[in-house]
Amino acid sequence: MLYEPEEVAELLQVEPRTVANYRLEGRLLAKQVNKRKFMYEGSAILNLMTSIEEHHYDA
């Protein structure tokens, strides 16, 4: 299933701009559906959430 940036932002409790930053940093993989629009796979979101959670516990 593919998710809109706004949906991902809501799941991660961040702003949509942060989702775009994660994509640009390579932390969140996305599929480009047209020149300006990106969609995010559930597995990529889960991987990022796991990474964030692990980093949180390591700190």
PDB file of N, CA and C in Angstrom, residues 51-59:
ATOM      1  N   SER A  51      13.936   2.326  12.922  1.00  0.00           N
ATOM      2  CA  SER A  51      15.225   3.006  13.042  1.00  0.00           C
ATOM      3  C   SER A  51      15.165   4.138  14.064  1.00  0.00           C
ATOM      4  N   ILE A  52      14.110   4.920  14.018  1.00  0.00           N
ATOM      5  CA  ILE A  52      13.945   6.025  14.969  1.00  0.00           C
ATOM      6  C   ILE A  52      13.826   5.479  16.389  1.00  0.00           C
ATOM      7  N   GLU A  53      13.056   4.409  16.538  1.00  0.00           N
ATOM      8  CA  GLU A  53      12.860   3.819  17.863  1.00  0.00           C
ATOM      9  C   GLU A  53      14.168   3.267  18.415  1.00  0.00           C
ATOM     10  N   GLU A  54      14.951   2.575  17.580  1.00  0.00           N
ATOM     11  CA  GLU A  54      16.236   2.035  18.021  1.00  0.00           C
ATOM     12  C   GLU A  54      17.185   3.156  18.411  1.00  0.00           C
ATOM     13  N   HIS A  55      17.222   4.219  17.633  1.00  0.00           N
ATOM     14  CA  HIS A  55      18.092   5.356  17.936  1.00  0.00           C
ATOM     15  C   HIS A  55      17.671   6.005  19.245  1.00  0.00           C
ATOM     16  N   HIS A  56      16.371   6.086  19.470  1.00  0.00           N
ATOM     17  CA  HIS A  56      15.846   6.690  20.701  1.00  0.00           C
ATOM     18  C   HIS A  56      16.316   5.899  21.924  1.00  0.00           C
ATOM     19  N   TYR A  57      16.294   4.571  21.838  1.00  0.00           N
ATOM     20  CA  TYR A  57      16.686   3.742  22.974  1.00  0.00           C
ATOM     21  C   TYR A  57      18.195   3.693  23.163  1.00  0.00           C
ATOM     22  N   ASP A  58      18.962   3.923  22.098  1.00  0.00           N
ATOM     23  CA  ASP A  58      20.422   3.927  22.194  1.00  0.00           C
ATOM     24  C   ASP A  58      20.948   5.206  22.826  1.00  0.00           C
ATOM     25  N   ALA A  59      20.172   6.256  22.786  1.00  0.00           N
ATOM     26  CA  ALA A  59      20.632   7.564  23.278  1.00  0.00           C
ATOM     27  C   ALA A  59      20.693   7.629  24.786  1.00  0.00           C
TER      28      ALA A  59
END
